[in-house]
Short mmCIF file of C-alpha atoms in Angstrom, two decimals:
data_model
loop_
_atom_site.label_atom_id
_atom_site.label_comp_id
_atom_site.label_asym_id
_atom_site.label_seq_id
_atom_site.Cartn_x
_atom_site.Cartn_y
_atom_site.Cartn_z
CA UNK A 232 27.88 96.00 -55.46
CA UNK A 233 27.49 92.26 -56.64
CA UNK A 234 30.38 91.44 -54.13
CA UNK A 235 28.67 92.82 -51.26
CA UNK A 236 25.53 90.73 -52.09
CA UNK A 237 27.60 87.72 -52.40
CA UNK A 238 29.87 88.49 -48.90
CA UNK A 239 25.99 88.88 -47.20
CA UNK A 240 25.27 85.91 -48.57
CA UNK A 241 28.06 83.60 -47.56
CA UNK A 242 28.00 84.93 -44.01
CA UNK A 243 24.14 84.29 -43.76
CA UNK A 244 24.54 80.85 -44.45
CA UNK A 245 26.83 80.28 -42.00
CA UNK A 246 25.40 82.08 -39.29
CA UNK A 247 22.63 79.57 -39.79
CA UNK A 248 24.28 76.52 -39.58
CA UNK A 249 24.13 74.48 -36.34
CA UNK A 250 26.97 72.97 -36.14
CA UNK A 251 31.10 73.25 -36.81
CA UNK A 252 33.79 70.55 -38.42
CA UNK A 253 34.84 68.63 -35.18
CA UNK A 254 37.35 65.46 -34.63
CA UNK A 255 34.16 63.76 -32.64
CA UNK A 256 30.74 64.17 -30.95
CA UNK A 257 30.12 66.71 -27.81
CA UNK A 258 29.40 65.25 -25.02
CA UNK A 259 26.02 66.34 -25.01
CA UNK A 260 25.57 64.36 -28.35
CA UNK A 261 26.57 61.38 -26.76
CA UNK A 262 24.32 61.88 -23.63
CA UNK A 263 21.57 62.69 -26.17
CA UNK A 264 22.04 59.14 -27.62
CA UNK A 265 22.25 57.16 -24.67
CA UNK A 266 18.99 54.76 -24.39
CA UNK A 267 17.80 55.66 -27.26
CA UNK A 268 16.00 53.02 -29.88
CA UNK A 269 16.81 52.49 -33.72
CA UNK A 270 13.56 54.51 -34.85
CA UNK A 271 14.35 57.31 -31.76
CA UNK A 272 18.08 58.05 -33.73
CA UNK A 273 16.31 57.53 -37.40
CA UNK A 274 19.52 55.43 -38.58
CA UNK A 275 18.71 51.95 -39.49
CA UNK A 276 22.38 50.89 -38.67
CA UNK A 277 22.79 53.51 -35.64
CA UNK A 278 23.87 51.20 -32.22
CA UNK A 279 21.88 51.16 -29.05
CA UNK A 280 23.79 51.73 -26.03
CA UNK A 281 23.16 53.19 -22.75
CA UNK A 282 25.62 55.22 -20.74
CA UNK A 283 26.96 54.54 -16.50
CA UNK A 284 28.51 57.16 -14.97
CA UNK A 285 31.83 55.91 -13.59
CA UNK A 286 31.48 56.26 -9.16
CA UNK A 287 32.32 54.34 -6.68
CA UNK A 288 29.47 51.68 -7.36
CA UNK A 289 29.81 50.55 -10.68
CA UNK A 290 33.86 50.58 -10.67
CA UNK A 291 33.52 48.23 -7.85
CA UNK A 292 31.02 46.36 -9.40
CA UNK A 293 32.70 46.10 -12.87
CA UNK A 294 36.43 45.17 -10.89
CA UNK A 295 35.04 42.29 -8.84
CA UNK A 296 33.20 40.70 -12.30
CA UNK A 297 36.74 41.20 -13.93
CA UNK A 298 38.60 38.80 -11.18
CA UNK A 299 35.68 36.64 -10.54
CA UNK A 300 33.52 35.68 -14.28
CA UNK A 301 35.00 32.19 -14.86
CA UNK A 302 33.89 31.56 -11.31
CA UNK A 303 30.44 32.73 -11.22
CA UNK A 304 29.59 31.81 -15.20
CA UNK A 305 30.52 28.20 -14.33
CA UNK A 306 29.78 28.02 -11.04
CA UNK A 307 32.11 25.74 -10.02
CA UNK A 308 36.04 26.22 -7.77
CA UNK A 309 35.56 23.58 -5.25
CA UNK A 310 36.02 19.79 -5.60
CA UNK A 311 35.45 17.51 -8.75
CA UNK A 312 32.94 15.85 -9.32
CA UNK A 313 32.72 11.83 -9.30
CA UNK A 314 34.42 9.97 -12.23
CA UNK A 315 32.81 7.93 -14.39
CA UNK A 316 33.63 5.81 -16.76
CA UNK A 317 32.13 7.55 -20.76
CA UNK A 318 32.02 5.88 -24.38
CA UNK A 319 35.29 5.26 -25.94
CA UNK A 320 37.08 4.67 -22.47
CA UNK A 321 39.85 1.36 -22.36
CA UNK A 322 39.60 -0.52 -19.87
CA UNK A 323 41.39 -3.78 -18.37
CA UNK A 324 38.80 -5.91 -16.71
CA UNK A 325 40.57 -8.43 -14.71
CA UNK A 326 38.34 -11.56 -13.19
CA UNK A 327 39.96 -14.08 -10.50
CA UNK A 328 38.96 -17.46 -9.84
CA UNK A 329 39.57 -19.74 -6.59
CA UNK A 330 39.60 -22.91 -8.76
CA UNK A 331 42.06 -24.13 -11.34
CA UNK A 332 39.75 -24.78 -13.71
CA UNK A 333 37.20 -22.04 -14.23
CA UNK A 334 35.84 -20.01 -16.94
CA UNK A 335 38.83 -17.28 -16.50
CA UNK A 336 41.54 -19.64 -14.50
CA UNK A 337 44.16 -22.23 -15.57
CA UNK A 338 46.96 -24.39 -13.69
CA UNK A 339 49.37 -21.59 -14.42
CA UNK A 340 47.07 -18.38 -13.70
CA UNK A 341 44.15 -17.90 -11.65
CA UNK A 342 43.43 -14.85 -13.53
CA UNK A 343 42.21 -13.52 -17.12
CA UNK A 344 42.89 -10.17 -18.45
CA UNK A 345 40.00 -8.82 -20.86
CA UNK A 346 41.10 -5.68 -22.67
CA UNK A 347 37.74 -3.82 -23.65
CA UNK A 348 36.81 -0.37 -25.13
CA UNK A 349 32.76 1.12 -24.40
CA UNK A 350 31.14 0.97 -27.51
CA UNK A 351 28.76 4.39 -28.28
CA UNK A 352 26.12 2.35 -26.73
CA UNK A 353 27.94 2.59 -23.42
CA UNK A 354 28.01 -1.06 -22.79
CA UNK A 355 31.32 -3.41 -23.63
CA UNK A 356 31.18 -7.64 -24.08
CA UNK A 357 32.92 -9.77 -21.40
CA UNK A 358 32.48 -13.48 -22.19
CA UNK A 359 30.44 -15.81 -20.41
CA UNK A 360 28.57 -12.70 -19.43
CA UNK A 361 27.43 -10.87 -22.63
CA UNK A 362 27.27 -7.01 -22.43
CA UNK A 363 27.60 -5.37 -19.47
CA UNK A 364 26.58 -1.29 -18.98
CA UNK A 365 30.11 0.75 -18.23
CA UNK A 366 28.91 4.39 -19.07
CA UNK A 367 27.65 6.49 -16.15
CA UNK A 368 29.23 4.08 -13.99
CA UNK A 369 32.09 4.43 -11.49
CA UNK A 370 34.96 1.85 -11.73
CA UNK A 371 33.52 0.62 -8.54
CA UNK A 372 30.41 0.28 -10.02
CA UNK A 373 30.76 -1.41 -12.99
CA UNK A 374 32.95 -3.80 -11.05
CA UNK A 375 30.34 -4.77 -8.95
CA UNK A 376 28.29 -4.91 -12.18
CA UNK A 377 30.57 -7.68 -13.32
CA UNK A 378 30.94 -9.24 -10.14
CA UNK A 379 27.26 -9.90 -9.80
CA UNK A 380 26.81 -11.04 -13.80
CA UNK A 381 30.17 -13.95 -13.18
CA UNK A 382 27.78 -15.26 -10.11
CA UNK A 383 26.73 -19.16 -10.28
CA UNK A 384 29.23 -19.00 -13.29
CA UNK A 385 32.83 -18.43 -12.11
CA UNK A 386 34.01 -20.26 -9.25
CA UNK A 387 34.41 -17.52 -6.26
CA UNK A 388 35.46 -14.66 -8.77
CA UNK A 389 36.77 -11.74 -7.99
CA UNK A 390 37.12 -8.49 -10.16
CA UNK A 391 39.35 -5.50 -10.34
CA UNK A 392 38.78 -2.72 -13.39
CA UNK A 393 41.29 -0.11 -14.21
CA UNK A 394 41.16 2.36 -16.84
CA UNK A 395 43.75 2.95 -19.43
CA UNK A 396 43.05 5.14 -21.95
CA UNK A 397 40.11 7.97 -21.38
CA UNK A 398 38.81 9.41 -24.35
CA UNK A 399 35.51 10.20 -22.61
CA UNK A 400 38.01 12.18 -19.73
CA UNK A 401 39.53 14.58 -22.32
CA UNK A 402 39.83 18.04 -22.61
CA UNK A 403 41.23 19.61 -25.60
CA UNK A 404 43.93 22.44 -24.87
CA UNK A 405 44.67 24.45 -28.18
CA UNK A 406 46.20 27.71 -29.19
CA UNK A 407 49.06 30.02 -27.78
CA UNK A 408 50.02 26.92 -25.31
CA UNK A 409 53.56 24.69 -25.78
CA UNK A 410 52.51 21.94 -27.17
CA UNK A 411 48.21 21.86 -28.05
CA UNK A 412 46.83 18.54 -27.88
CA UNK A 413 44.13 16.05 -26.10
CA UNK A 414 44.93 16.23 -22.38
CA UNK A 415 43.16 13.24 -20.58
CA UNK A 416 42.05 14.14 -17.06
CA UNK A 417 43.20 12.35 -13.91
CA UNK A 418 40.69 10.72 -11.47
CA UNK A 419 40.73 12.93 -8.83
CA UNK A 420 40.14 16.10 -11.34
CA UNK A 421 42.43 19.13 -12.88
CA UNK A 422 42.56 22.79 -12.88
CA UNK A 423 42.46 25.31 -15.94
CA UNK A 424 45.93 25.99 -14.80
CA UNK A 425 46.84 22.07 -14.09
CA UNK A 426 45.45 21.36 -17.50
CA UNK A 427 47.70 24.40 -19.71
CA UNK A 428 50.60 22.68 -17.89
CA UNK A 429 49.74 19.49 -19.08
CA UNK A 430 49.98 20.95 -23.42
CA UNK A 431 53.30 22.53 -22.05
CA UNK A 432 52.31 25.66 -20.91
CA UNK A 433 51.40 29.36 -21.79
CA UNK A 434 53.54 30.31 -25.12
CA UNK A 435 53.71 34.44 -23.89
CA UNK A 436 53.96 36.25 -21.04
CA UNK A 437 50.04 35.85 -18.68
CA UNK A 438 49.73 39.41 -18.80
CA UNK A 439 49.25 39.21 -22.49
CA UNK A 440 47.39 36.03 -22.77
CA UNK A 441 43.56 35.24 -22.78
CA UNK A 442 41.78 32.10 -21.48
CA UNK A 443 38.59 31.10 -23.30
CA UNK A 444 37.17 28.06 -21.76
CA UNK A 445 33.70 26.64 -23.82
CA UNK A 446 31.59 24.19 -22.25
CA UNK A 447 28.55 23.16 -23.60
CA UNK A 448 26.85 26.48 -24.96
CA UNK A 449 28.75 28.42 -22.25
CA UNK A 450 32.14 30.57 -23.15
CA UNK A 451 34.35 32.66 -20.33
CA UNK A 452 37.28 34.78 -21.46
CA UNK A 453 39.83 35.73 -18.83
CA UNK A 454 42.87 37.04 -18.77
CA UNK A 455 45.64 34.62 -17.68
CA UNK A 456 47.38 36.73 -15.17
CA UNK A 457 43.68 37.11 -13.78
CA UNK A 458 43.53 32.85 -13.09
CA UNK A 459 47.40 33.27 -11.36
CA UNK A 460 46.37 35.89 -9.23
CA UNK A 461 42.90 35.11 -8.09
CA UNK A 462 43.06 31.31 -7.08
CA UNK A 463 39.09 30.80 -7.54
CA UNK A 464 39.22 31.57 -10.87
CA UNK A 465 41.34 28.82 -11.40
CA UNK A 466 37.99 26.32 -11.37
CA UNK A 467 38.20 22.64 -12.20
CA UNK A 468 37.36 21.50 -15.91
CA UNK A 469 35.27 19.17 -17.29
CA UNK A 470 35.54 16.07 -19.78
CA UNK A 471 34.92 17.52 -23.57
CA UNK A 472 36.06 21.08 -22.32
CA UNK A 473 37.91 23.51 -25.01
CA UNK A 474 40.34 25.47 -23.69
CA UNK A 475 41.91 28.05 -25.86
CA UNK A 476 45.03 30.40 -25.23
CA UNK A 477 45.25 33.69 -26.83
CA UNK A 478 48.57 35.82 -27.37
CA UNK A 479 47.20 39.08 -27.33
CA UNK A 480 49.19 42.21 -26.25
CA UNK A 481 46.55 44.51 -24.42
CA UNK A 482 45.87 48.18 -25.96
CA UNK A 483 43.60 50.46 -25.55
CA UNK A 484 42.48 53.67 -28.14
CA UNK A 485 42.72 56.92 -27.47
CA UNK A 486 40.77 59.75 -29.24
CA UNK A 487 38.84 63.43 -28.58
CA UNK A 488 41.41 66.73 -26.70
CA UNK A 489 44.12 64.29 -25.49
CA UNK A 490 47.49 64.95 -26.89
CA UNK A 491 48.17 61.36 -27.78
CA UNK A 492 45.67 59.70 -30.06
CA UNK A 493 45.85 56.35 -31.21
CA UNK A 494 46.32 52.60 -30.00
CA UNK A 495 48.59 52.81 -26.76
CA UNK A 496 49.87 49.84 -25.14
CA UNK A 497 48.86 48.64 -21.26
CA UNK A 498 53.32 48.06 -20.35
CA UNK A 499 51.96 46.19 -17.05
CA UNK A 500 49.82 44.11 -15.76
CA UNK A 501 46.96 46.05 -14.88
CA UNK A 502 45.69 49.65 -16.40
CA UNK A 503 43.13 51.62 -14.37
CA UNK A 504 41.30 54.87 -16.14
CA UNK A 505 43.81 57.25 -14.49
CA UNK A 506 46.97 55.54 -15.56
CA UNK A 507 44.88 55.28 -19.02
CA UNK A 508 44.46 58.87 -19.36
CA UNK A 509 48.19 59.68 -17.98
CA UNK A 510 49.55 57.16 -21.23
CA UNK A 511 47.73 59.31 -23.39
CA UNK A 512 49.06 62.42 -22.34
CA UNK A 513 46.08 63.69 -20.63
CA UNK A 514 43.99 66.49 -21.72
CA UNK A 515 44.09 69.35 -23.15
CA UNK A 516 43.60 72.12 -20.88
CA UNK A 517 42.50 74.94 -23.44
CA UNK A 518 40.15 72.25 -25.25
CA UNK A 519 38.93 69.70 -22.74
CA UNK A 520 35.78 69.06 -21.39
CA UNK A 521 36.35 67.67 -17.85
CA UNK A 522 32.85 66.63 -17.58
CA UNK A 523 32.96 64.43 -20.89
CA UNK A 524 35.41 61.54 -20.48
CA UNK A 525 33.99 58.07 -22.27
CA UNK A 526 35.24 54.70 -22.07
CA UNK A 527 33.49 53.08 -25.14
CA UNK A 528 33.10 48.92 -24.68
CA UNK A 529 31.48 45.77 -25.06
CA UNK A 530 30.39 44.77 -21.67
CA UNK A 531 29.58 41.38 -20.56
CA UNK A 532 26.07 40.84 -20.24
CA UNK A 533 25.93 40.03 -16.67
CA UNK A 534 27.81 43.22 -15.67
CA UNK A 535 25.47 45.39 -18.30
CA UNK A 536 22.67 44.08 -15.93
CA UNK A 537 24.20 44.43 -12.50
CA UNK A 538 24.63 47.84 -13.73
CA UNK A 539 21.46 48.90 -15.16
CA UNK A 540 19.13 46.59 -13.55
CA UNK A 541 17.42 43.45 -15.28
CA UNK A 542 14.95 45.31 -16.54
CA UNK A 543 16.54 48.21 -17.50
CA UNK A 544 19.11 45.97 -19.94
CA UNK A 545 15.86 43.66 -21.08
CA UNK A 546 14.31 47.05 -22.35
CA UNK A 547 17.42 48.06 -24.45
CA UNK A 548 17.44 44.84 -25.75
CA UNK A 549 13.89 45.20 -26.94
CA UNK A 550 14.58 48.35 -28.46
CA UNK A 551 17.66 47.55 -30.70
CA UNK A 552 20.79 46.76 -28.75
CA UNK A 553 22.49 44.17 -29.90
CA UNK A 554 25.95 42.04 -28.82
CA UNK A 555 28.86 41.39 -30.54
CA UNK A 556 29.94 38.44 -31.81
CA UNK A 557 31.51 37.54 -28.16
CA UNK A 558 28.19 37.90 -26.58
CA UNK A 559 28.81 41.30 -25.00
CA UNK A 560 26.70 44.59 -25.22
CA UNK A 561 28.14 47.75 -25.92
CA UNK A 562 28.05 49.94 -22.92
CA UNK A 563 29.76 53.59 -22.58
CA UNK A 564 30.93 54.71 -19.15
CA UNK A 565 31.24 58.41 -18.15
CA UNK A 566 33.73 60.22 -16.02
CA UNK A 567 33.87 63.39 -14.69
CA UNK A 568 37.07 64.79 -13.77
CA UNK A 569 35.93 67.94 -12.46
CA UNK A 570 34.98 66.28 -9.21
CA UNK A 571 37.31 65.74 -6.60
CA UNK A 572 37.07 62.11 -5.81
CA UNK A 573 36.92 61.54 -9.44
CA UNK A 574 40.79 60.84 -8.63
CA UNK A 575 39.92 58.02 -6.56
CA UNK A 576 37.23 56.28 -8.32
CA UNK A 577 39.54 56.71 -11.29
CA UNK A 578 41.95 54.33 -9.85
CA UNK A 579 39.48 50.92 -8.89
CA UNK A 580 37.93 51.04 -12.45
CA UNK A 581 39.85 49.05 -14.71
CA UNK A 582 40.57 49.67 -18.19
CA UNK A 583 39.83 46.55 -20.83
CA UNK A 584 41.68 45.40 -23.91
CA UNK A 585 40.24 47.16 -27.30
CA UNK A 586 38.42 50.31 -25.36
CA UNK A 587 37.99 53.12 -26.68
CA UNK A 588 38.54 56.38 -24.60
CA UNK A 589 37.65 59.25 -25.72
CA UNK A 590 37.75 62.67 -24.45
CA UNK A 591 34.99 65.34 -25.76
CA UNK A 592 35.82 68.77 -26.55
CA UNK A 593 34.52 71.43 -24.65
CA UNK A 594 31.71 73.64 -26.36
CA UNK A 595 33.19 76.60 -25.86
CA UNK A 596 35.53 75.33 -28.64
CA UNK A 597 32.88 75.18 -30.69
CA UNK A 598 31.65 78.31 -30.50
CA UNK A 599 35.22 80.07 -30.83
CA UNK A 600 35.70 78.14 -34.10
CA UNK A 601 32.32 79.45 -35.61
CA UNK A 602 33.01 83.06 -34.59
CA UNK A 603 36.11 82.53 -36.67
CA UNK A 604 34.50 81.15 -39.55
CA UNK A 605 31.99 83.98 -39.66
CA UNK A 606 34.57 86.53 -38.96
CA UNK A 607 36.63 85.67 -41.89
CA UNK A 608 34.01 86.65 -44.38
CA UNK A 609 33.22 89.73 -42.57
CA UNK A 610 36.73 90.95 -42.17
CA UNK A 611 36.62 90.42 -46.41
CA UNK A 612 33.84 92.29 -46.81
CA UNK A 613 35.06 94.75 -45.04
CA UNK A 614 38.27 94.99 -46.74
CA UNK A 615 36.17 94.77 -50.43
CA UNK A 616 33.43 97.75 -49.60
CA UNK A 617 37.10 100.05 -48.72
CA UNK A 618 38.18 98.67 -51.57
CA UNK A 619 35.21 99.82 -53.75
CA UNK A 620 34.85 103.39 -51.82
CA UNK A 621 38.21 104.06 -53.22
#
């Protein structure tokens, strides 16, 4: 009698519990999360994220950031802008004179050469003149500058300046590149891709390396083989500019009812969600819930507000979400491959190094695994009340 009581026991307590061991969340429990604040999901470390349904919108929006965002961060792909001349800069200041015996002229020469280097005041010496302002200026400029200070002193001068070494002018190239060093810019201005060339080129393949460019308080990350195939991303940099190159074979993860979990490699260029969900094997027929397909990322912000609105991404800021340590917001994107078209938008969304795809279970598996769990108590009671009638 005692193991009746405790068979009726066992099988009330699970036929009260709410949910079953599973490898992952339903997708109703990630729906059910989406926009929600820190307080809303009670977990003091739980992440704030908001979910986009993957149409033919937003995977148009999302591809044309991904070929365009050193272009539109930066703002700049058309011509450089003027030279000047910056502190630290060398520069040969040359002064003619008509007469043979000037300030800067002998019998033999009727020129002087005058080696100088801009002090961090911007300003360099030039005797019989005193300091004269180079920073800010064009060669032209400051030529004129010492042109005008030699007047009533030099007899008919004349003045040519050309720069020789440009500290002010460099950019510093570093990373997965040939050789990483200082590259000084030329005067009429250099490309990202001018400028790798220059520290002897990419070290791997560009399908496999990143491009971070800083300037200032500003950072971009592209892919390489995204500058070589979209010439406007391929902007013109700036004096001081970091330029780093990254040797990083793109993956992506796989989880949920596909039949290959794990970190799977891109093997091309480009990976779109479809060709993502092929390398994983696809789904699982008997398990899959068509509806719940997730690509998990951190978005860049700019695309998390084209998407969502301004508003919409200033509110989920306010009410917990945080970036990473890139700057970008985490962001999940649903697809749903029970819809026909589904098969087209599939193929313009792009797939990102580091997501995470995962691929929810249906509930009806759910559901079949409790019966079994509750069954398997039953069928022992059962078998221990024949038992005991015996």
């Amino acid at each position: 009698m005692k193991r009746v009581v405790v068979v009726a026991i066992v099988c009330a307590g699970l036929a009260s519990c709410e949910a079953v061991p599973g490898a992952g969340p339903l997708a109703s429990d990630i729906n059910s999360q989406a926009g929600k604040s820190i307080s809303d999901v009670h977990r003091s470390n739980a992440a704030v994220f908001e979910i986009v349904d993957v149409n033919a919108e937003s995977a148009r929006t999302v591809a044309d950031f991904s070929v365009g965002m050193l272009k539109r961060r930066f703002g700049i792909g058309g011509a450089a802008r003027n030279v000047v001349i910056g502190v630290g800069d060398q520069l040969r200041v040359t002064i003619f004179e008509a007469g043979a015996d000037g300030l800067f002229s002998t019998q033999d020469s009727k020129k002087t050469d005058i080696d100088v280097i801009v002090q961090p005041d911007g300003k360099a010496a030039i005797p019989y003149v005193g300091l004269v302002q180079f920073s800010g200026r064009t060669l032209e400029q400051a030529r004129q500058a010492v042109l005008s200070a030699l007047a009533n002193k030099a007899v008919e001068p004349d003045v040519i300046i050309s720069s020789g070494s440009t500290s002010s002018r460099n950019v510093t190239v570093s990373g997965a590149v040939g050789k990483p060093s200082m590259v000084p810019l030329g005067l009429s201005g250099e490309t990202i891709m001018e400028v790798i060339a220059k520290a002897g080129g990419p070290a791997s393949q560009p399908y496999e390396s990143y491009v971070t460019l800083a300037r200032g308080k500003k950072t971009g990350t592209v892919l390489l083989q995204s500058i070589v195939e979209n010439p406007s991303e391929n902007i013109y940099v700036e004096p001081k500019d970091q330029i780093f190159v990254t040797h990083d074979p793109r993956t992506f993860t796989a989880l949920g009812e596909v039949w290959k979990n794990g970190r799977i490699p891109f093997g091309s260029n480009d990976v779109n969600l479809l060709e993502s969900i092929a390398l994983a094997g696809g789904g699982s027929d008997e398990r899959i819930d068509a509806k719940g397909y997730f690509v998990f990322r951190y978005e860049e912000p700019e695309i998390v507000s084209d998407l969502l609105s301004p508003e919409r991404f200033h509110e989920l800021v306010a009410k917990g979400m945080r970036p990473n340590k890139e700057g970008r917001y985490p962001i999940v994107y649903r697809f749903d491959m029970s819809v026909a078209d589904s098969l087209i938008v599939g193929q313009t969304f792009p797939i990102k190094n580091r997501d995470v795809i995962y691929a929810s279970r249906h509930p009806a598996v759910d559901i079949a695994k409790f019966v079994r769990m509750v069954s398997a108590p039953l069928s022992a009671a059962r078998t221990g009340q024949i038992i005991a009638n015996q």
